[in-house]
Amino acid sequence: MSRKTNAFIHLDAIISNYQLANKLCPDSKNIAVIKANAYGHGSAKVAQILEPLVPAFAVAIIEEAVSLRNAGITKPILILQGLNEASELEYAATHNLWLMVVSKQQSELIIETQCSAKLNLWLKFDTGMHRLGLNGDELSQAIAELNQCSWVQQKMVLCTHLACASDPQITQTSFTHSQLSQFFDLFNKFKEQYQLLASVANSAGIMNVPEARCDWNRPGIMLYGLTPFDGIHERHELTTKLKPAMTFTSTVIAIRTVPINESVGYGAIWTAKETSTIATIAVGYADGYPRAAKNGTPVFVQGQIAKLAGRVSMDMITVDISECDGIKVGDEVELWGKNIHADVVASSANTIGYDLITGVSQRVPRIFSD
Ligand SMILES: *Cc1c(COP(=O)(O)O)cnc(C)c1O
């Protein structure tokens, strides 16, 4: 007894996408970014299948790392936002959690708090993103001081995050170059003395900024088969090699004829220009289908494209099937996946694929296949 609205997760696609990252960067180690429940795909399961292949994982916050440890994952896990309070340091040190150090306060806490095991630290350099990270002076001081701490592992990783790599048009322009040159100036200054390693590239960097590929890369979105590039997935040839890892499906639960000039749904934002057939589908914004999706957003049903007609409701959407043949109650509908690319739905909802896949809610069962 269940509503048939599901997210099918293709684990083989995630493996193949990870292998593509390795192939693009044969001289780097790629840390698999599985924050936000592996971008909505189910982090415990995704971590299990990637664990034999990857050197380490990354998540955003410590709670995500704790739940992976509880699920039996043993590879190192980098916490991209670092620690919140000193009491977490001992847990991190003894559970092989690596910490990004994203502020002067965090580095001071670590310097003040001796741990019983060695801490593996990644130091974030703010080269222009201006969200997190230490500036050059703060970093020079932090590197020297942390290097003196017996509880800090040698070979700290210096990292930064690119602000504009996701736009292939401007990747080669001044913003990315300014970030890279600031980063490598500091890195080259200290790398011998402190045996530093480097990490710059996210998926966009891996795919589009060869100079950003360093000792460690941090691929996220590409593992799930979606483009890191803004609204233009078809314009970069590498994106065609990525395999979408999620197929989000639901079911037709009602079909009706709507007379000419009658409207459908909240706000009456869609009106029948002629007598139309409307199918109601059991998915809404409470499941993670984007409420901002415009009239005309495609869904795939019985090998045909039907178009969203009317506003997305909490638990339902309505689509115009007037031009489609043979559709009946109970038919499966693909909302995004292999036939309708999530990036296409995202752009029709004025957002990006990241937002859609991380937004598929708890109410939707994840069904895994190899
Ligand atoms: C989320 C995140 C990544 C992964 O980014 P993608 O664009 O998904 O590849 C890499 N680095 C940091 C610091 C992040 O927060």
Coordinates of N, CA and C in Angstrom, one line a residue, residues 115-265:
C115 N 44.5 17.7 21.7 CA 43.7 16.5 21.4 C 44.6 15.2 21.6
S116 N 43.9 14.1 21.9 CA 44.6 12.9 22.1 C 45.1 12.1 20.9
A117 N 44.6 12.6 19.7 CA 45.0 12.0 18.4 C 45.2 13.1 17.5
K118 N 45.9 12.8 16.4 CA 46.3 13.9 15.4 C 45.1 14.4 14.6
L119 N 45.0 15.7 14.5 CA 44.0 16.3 13.6 C 44.5 16.5 12.2
N120 N 43.7 16.2 11.2 CA 44.0 16.4 9.8 C 43.3 17.7 9.4
L121 N 44.1 18.7 9.1 CA 43.4 20.1 8.8 C 43.6 20.5 7.4
W122 N 42.5 21.1 6.9 CA 42.5 21.8 5.6 C 42.2 23.3 5.9
L123 N 43.1 24.1 5.4 CA 43.0 25.5 5.8 C 42.4 26.3 4.6
K124 N 41.3 27.0 4.8 CA 40.6 27.7 3.7 C 41.1 29.1 3.6
F125 N 41.6 29.4 2.4 CA 42.0 30.7 2.0 C 40.9 31.4 1.3
D126 N 40.5 32.6 1.8 CA 39.5 33.4 1.1 C 40.1 34.2 0.0
T127 N 40.0 33.7 -1.2 CA 40.6 34.4 -2.4 C 39.6 35.2 -3.2
G128 N 38.4 35.4 -2.6 CA 37.5 36.3 -3.4 C 36.0 35.8 -3.2
M129 N 35.8 34.6 -2.7 CA 34.4 34.2 -2.5 C 33.7 35.0 -1.4
H130 N 34.6 35.3 -0.4 CA 34.1 36.2 0.8 C 32.9 35.6 1.5
R131 N 32.9 34.3 1.7 CA 31.9 33.7 2.6 C 32.7 33.2 3.8
L132 N 33.6 32.3 3.6 CA 34.4 31.7 4.6 C 35.9 31.7 4.2
G133 N 36.7 31.5 5.2 CA 38.2 31.4 4.9 C 38.9 32.5 5.6
L134 N 40.2 32.3 5.7 CA 41.1 33.3 6.3 C 41.8 34.1 5.2
N135 N 42.1 35.4 5.5 CA 42.9 36.1 4.5 C 44.4 35.7 4.6
G136 N 45.1 36.3 3.7 CA 46.5 35.9 3.5 C 47.3 36.1 4.8
D137 N 47.1 37.2 5.5 CA 47.9 37.5 6.7 C 47.5 36.5 7.8
E138 N 46.2 36.3 8.0 CA 45.7 35.4 9.0 C 46.2 34.0 8.8
L139 N 46.3 33.6 7.5 CA 46.7 32.3 7.1 C 48.2 32.1 7.4
S140 N 49.0 33.1 7.1 CA 50.4 32.9 7.3 C 50.7 32.7 8.8
Q141 N 50.0 33.4 9.6 CA 50.1 33.2 11.0 C 49.6 31.8 11.5
A142 N 48.4 31.5 11.0 CA 47.8 30.2 11.4 C 48.6 29.0 11.0
I143 N 49.2 29.1 9.8 CA 50.0 27.9 9.4 C 51.2 27.7 10.3
A144 N 51.8 28.8 10.6 CA 53.0 28.7 11.5 C 52.6 28.2 12.9
E145 N 51.5 28.7 13.4 CA 51.1 28.3 14.8 C 50.6 26.9 14.8
L146 N 49.8 26.5 13.8 CA 49.3 25.2 13.8 C 50.4 24.1 13.6
N147 N 51.4 24.6 12.9 CA 52.5 23.7 12.6 C 53.3 23.3 13.9
Q148 N 53.1 24.2 14.9 CA 53.8 23.9 16.2 C 53.0 23.0 17.1
C149 N 51.8 22.7 16.8 CA 50.9 21.9 17.7 C 51.2 20.4 17.4
S150 N 51.5 19.7 18.5 CA 51.9 18.3 18.3 C 50.6 17.5 17.9
W151 N 49.4 18.0 18.2 CA 48.2 17.3 17.8 C 47.7 17.6 16.4
V152 N 48.5 18.4 15.7 CA 48.1 18.7 14.3 C 49.0 17.9 13.4
Q153 N 48.4 17.1 12.5 CA 49.1 16.3 11.5 C 49.8 17.2 10.5
Q154 N 51.0 16.7 10.2 CA 51.8 17.4 9.1 C 51.1 17.3 7.8
K155 N 51.6 18.0 6.8 CA 50.9 18.0 5.5 C 49.5 18.5 5.5
M156 N 49.3 19.7 6.1 CA 48.0 20.4 6.0 C 47.7 20.7 4.6
V157 N 46.4 20.8 4.3 CA 46.0 21.1 2.9 C 45.6 22.5 2.8
L158 N 46.2 23.3 1.9 CA 45.7 24.7 1.7 C 44.6 24.6 0.6
C159 N 43.5 25.2 0.9 CA 42.4 25.2 -0.1 C 41.8 26.5 -0.3
T160 N 41.1 26.6 -1.4 CA 40.2 27.8 -1.7 C 39.1 27.3 -2.5
H161 N 38.1 28.2 -2.7 CA 36.9 27.8 -3.5 C 36.6 28.9 -4.5
L162 N 36.4 28.4 -5.8 CA 36.2 29.3 -6.9 C 34.8 29.9 -7.0
A163 N 34.7 31.2 -7.2 CA 33.4 31.8 -7.3 C 32.7 31.7 -8.7
C164 N 33.5 31.7 -9.7 CA 33.0 31.9 -11.0 C 33.3 30.7 -12.0
A165 N 33.8 29.6 -11.5 CA 34.1 28.5 -12.4 C 32.9 27.9 -13.1
S166 N 31.7 28.2 -12.5 CA 30.5 27.5 -13.1 C 30.0 28.2 -14.3
D167 N 30.6 29.3 -14.7 CA 30.3 29.9 -16.0 C 31.4 29.8 -17.0
P168 N 31.3 28.8 -17.9 CA 32.4 28.5 -18.8 C 32.8 29.7 -19.6
Q169 N 31.9 30.7 -19.8 CA 32.3 31.9 -20.5 C 33.3 32.7 -19.8
I170 N 33.2 32.8 -18.5 CA 34.1 33.7 -17.8 C 35.2 33.0 -17.0
T171 N 35.2 31.7 -17.1 CA 36.2 30.9 -16.4 C 37.6 31.4 -16.7
Q172 N 37.9 31.7 -17.9 CA 39.2 32.1 -18.3 C 39.5 33.6 -18.1
T173 N 38.5 34.3 -17.5 CA 38.7 35.7 -17.3 C 39.3 36.0 -16.0
S174 N 39.3 37.3 -15.6 CA 40.1 37.8 -14.5 C 39.7 37.2 -13.2
F175 N 38.4 36.9 -12.9 CA 38.0 36.6 -11.6 C 38.7 35.3 -11.1
T176 N 38.6 34.2 -12.0 CA 39.2 32.9 -11.6 C 40.7 33.1 -11.6
H177 N 41.2 33.8 -12.5 CA 42.7 34.0 -12.5 C 43.2 34.7 -11.3
S178 N 42.5 35.7 -10.9 CA 42.9 36.4 -9.7 C 42.9 35.5 -8.5
Q179 N 41.8 34.6 -8.4 CA 41.7 33.7 -7.3 C 42.9 32.7 -7.3
L180 N 43.2 32.2 -8.5 CA 44.2 31.2 -8.7 C 45.6 31.8 -8.4
S181 N 45.8 33.1 -8.8 CA 47.2 33.6 -8.6 C 47.4 34.0 -7.1
Q182 N 46.3 34.5 -6.4 CA 46.5 34.7 -5.0 C 46.8 33.4 -4.3
F183 N 46.0 32.3 -4.7 CA 46.2 31.0 -4.0 C 47.6 30.5 -4.2
F184 N 48.0 30.5 -5.5 CA 49.3 29.8 -5.7 C 50.5 30.7 -5.2
D185 N 50.3 32.0 -5.1 CA 51.4 32.8 -4.5 C 51.6 32.4 -3.1
L186 N 50.6 32.3 -2.3 CA 50.7 31.9 -0.9 C 51.2 30.4 -0.8
F187 N 50.6 29.6 -1.6 CA 50.9 28.2 -1.5 C 52.4 28.0 -1.8
N188 N 52.9 28.6 -2.9 CA 54.3 28.4 -3.3 C 55.2 29.0 -2.2
K189 N 54.8 30.0 -1.5 CA 55.6 30.6 -0.5 C 55.9 29.6 0.6
F190 N 54.8 28.9 1.0 CA 54.9 28.1 2.2 C 55.0 26.6 2.0
K191 N 54.8 26.1 0.7 CA 54.6 24.7 0.6 C 55.9 23.8 1.0
E192 N 57.1 24.3 0.7 CA 58.3 23.6 1.1 C 58.4 23.5 2.6
Q193 N 58.4 24.8 3.2 CA 58.6 24.9 4.6 C 57.7 24.1 5.5
Y194 N 56.4 24.1 5.1 CA 55.4 23.4 5.9 C 54.8 22.1 5.2
Q195 N 55.4 21.7 4.1 CA 54.9 20.5 3.4 C 53.4 20.6 3.1
L196 N 53.0 21.7 2.6 CA 51.5 21.9 2.3 C 51.1 21.1 1.1
L197 N 49.9 20.7 1.1 CA 49.2 20.2 -0.1 C 48.2 21.2 -0.6
A198 N 47.6 21.1 -1.8 CA 46.7 22.1 -2.3 C 45.4 21.4 -2.8
S199 N 44.3 22.2 -2.6 CA 43.0 21.8 -3.1 C 42.2 23.0 -3.5
V200 N 41.8 23.0 -4.8 CA 41.0 24.2 -5.3 C 39.7 23.7 -6.0
A201 N 39.7 22.7 -6.8 CA 38.6 22.5 -7.7 C 37.4 21.8 -7.1
N202 N 36.3 22.3 -7.4 CA 35.0 21.6 -7.3 C 34.7 21.0 -8.6
S203 N 33.4 20.6 -8.9 CA 33.2 20.0 -10.2 C 33.5 20.9 -11.4
A204 N 33.1 22.1 -11.2 CA 33.3 23.1 -12.3 C 34.8 23.3 -12.6
G205 N 35.6 23.3 -11.5 CA 37.0 23.4 -11.6 C 37.6 22.2 -12.3
I206 N 37.1 21.0 -11.9 CA 37.6 19.8 -12.5 C 37.3 19.7 -14.0
M207 N 36.1 20.2 -14.3 CA 35.7 20.0 -15.7 C 36.2 21.1 -16.6
N208 N 36.5 22.3 -16.0 CA 36.7 23.5 -16.9 C 37.9 24.3 -16.6
V209 N 38.6 24.0 -15.5 CA 39.7 24.9 -15.1 C 40.9 24.0 -14.8
P210 N 41.6 23.6 -15.8 CA 42.7 22.6 -15.6 C 43.7 23.1 -14.6
E211 N 44.0 24.4 -14.5 CA 45.0 24.9 -13.5 C 44.5 24.7 -12.1
A212 N 43.2 24.5 -11.9 CA 42.7 24.3 -10.6 C 42.8 22.9 -10.0
R213 N 43.2 22.0 -10.9 CA 43.3 20.6 -10.5 C 44.6 20.4 -9.7
C214 N 44.5 20.0 -8.4 CA 45.7 20.0 -7.5 C 45.8 18.6 -6.8
D215 N 46.5 18.6 -5.7 CA 46.7 17.4 -5.0 C 45.4 16.7 -4.7
W216 N 44.4 17.6 -4.2 CA 43.1 17.1 -3.9 C 42.1 17.9 -4.6
N217 N 41.1 17.2 -5.2 CA 39.9 18.0 -5.8 C 38.7 17.6 -5.0
R218 N 37.6 18.3 -5.1 CA 36.4 18.1 -4.3 C 35.1 18.1 -5.2
P219 N 35.0 17.0 -6.0 CA 33.8 16.9 -6.9 C 32.5 16.6 -6.1
G220 N 31.5 17.3 -6.4 CA 30.2 17.1 -5.8 C 29.2 16.8 -6.9
I221 N 28.6 17.9 -7.5 CA 27.5 17.7 -8.4 C 27.7 16.7 -9.6
M222 N 29.0 16.7 -10.0 CA 29.2 15.9 -11.2 C 29.1 14.4 -10.8
L223 N 29.3 14.0 -9.6 CA 29.1 12.6 -9.2 C 27.6 12.2 -9.4
Y224 N 26.7 13.1 -9.3 CA 25.3 12.8 -9.5 C 24.8 13.0 -10.9
G225 N 25.8 13.3 -11.8 CA 25.5 13.4 -13.2 C 24.8 14.7 -13.7
L226 N 24.9 15.7 -12.9 CA 24.3 17.0 -13.3 C 25.5 18.0 -13.6
T227 N 25.1 19.0 -14.4 CA 26.2 19.9 -14.7 C 26.4 20.9 -13.6
P228 N 27.7 21.3 -13.5 CA 27.9 22.5 -12.5 C 27.7 23.8 -13.2
F229 N 27.5 23.8 -14.5 CA 27.5 25.1 -15.2 C 26.1 25.7 -15.2
D230 N 26.0 27.0 -15.2 CA 24.8 27.7 -15.0 C 23.9 27.6 -16.2
G231 N 22.8 26.8 -16.1 CA 21.7 26.8 -17.0 C 22.1 26.5 -18.5
I232 N 23.2 25.9 -18.7 CA 23.7 25.7 -20.1 C 24.3 24.4 -20.2
H233 N 23.7 23.3 -19.7 CA 24.4 22.0 -19.7 C 24.8 21.5 -21.0
E234 N 24.0 21.9 -22.0 CA 24.3 21.3 -23.4 C 25.5 22.0 -24.0
R235 N 26.0 23.1 -23.4 CA 27.1 23.8 -24.1 C 28.5 23.3 -23.7
H236 N 28.6 22.4 -22.8 CA 29.9 21.9 -22.4 C 30.0 20.5 -22.7
E237 N 30.9 20.1 -23.6 CA 30.9 18.7 -24.1 C 31.1 17.6 -23.0
L238 N 31.8 18.0 -21.9 CA 32.0 17.0 -20.9 C 30.7 16.6 -20.2
T239 N 29.7 17.5 -20.1 CA 28.5 17.2 -19.4 C 27.7 16.1 -20.1
T240 N 28.0 15.8 -21.4 CA 27.3 14.7 -22.0 C 27.9 13.4 -21.6
K241 N 29.0 13.4 -20.9 CA 29.6 12.1 -20.4 C 29.1 11.8 -19.0
L242 N 28.5 12.7 -18.4 CA 27.9 12.5 -17.0 C 26.6 11.7 -17.1
K243 N 26.4 10.8 -16.2 CA 25.2 10.0 -16.2 C 24.3 10.4 -15.0
P244 N 23.1 10.9 -15.3 CA 22.2 11.3 -14.2 C 21.9 10.1 -13.3
A245 N 22.1 10.4 -12.0 CA 22.0 9.3 -11.0 C 20.7 9.2 -10.4
M246 N 19.8 10.1 -10.6 CA 18.5 10.1 -10.0 C 17.4 10.1 -11.1
T247 N 16.4 9.2 -11.0 CA 15.2 9.2 -11.8 C 14.0 9.4 -10.8
F248 N 13.4 10.6 -10.9 CA 12.3 10.9 -10.0 C 11.0 10.7 -10.7
T249 N 10.2 9.8 -10.2 CA 9.0 9.4 -10.9 C 7.8 9.5 -10.0
S250 N 6.6 9.6 -10.6 CA 5.4 9.6 -9.9 C 4.3 8.9 -10.8
T251 N 3.1 9.1 -10.5 CA 2.0 8.3 -11.1 C 0.8 9.2 -11.5
V252 N 0.2 8.9 -12.6 CA -1.1 9.6 -13.0 C -2.1 9.1 -12.0
I253 N -2.8 10.0 -11.3 CA -3.9 9.6 -10.4 C -5.3 10.0 -10.8
A254 N -5.4 10.8 -11.8 CA -6.7 11.2 -12.3 C -6.5 11.8 -13.7
I255 N -7.6 11.7 -14.5 CA -7.5 12.3 -15.9 C -8.9 12.9 -16.1
R256 N -9.0 14.2 -16.6 CA -10.3 14.8 -16.8 C -10.2 15.7 -18.1
T257 N -11.4 15.9 -18.6 CA -11.5 16.9 -19.7 C -11.8 18.2 -19.2
V258 N -11.1 19.2 -19.7 CA -11.3 20.6 -19.2 C -11.8 21.4 -20.4
P259 N -13.0 22.0 -20.3 CA -13.5 22.7 -21.5 C -12.7 24.0 -21.8
I260 N -12.9 24.4 -23.0 CA -12.2 25.7 -23.4 C -12.5 26.8 -22.5
N261 N -11.5 27.6 -22.2 CA -11.6 28.8 -21.4 C -11.7 28.5 -19.9
E262 N -11.7 27.2 -19.5 CA -11.7 26.9 -18.1 C -10.2 26.8 -17.6
S263 N -10.0 27.2 -16.4 CA -8.6 27.2 -15.9 C -8.3 25.9 -15.0
V264 N -7.1 25.7 -14.7 CA -6.6 24.6 -13.9 C -5.8 25.1 -12.7
G265 N -6.1 24.7 -11.5 CA -5.2 24.9 -10.4 C -5.3 26.2 -9.7

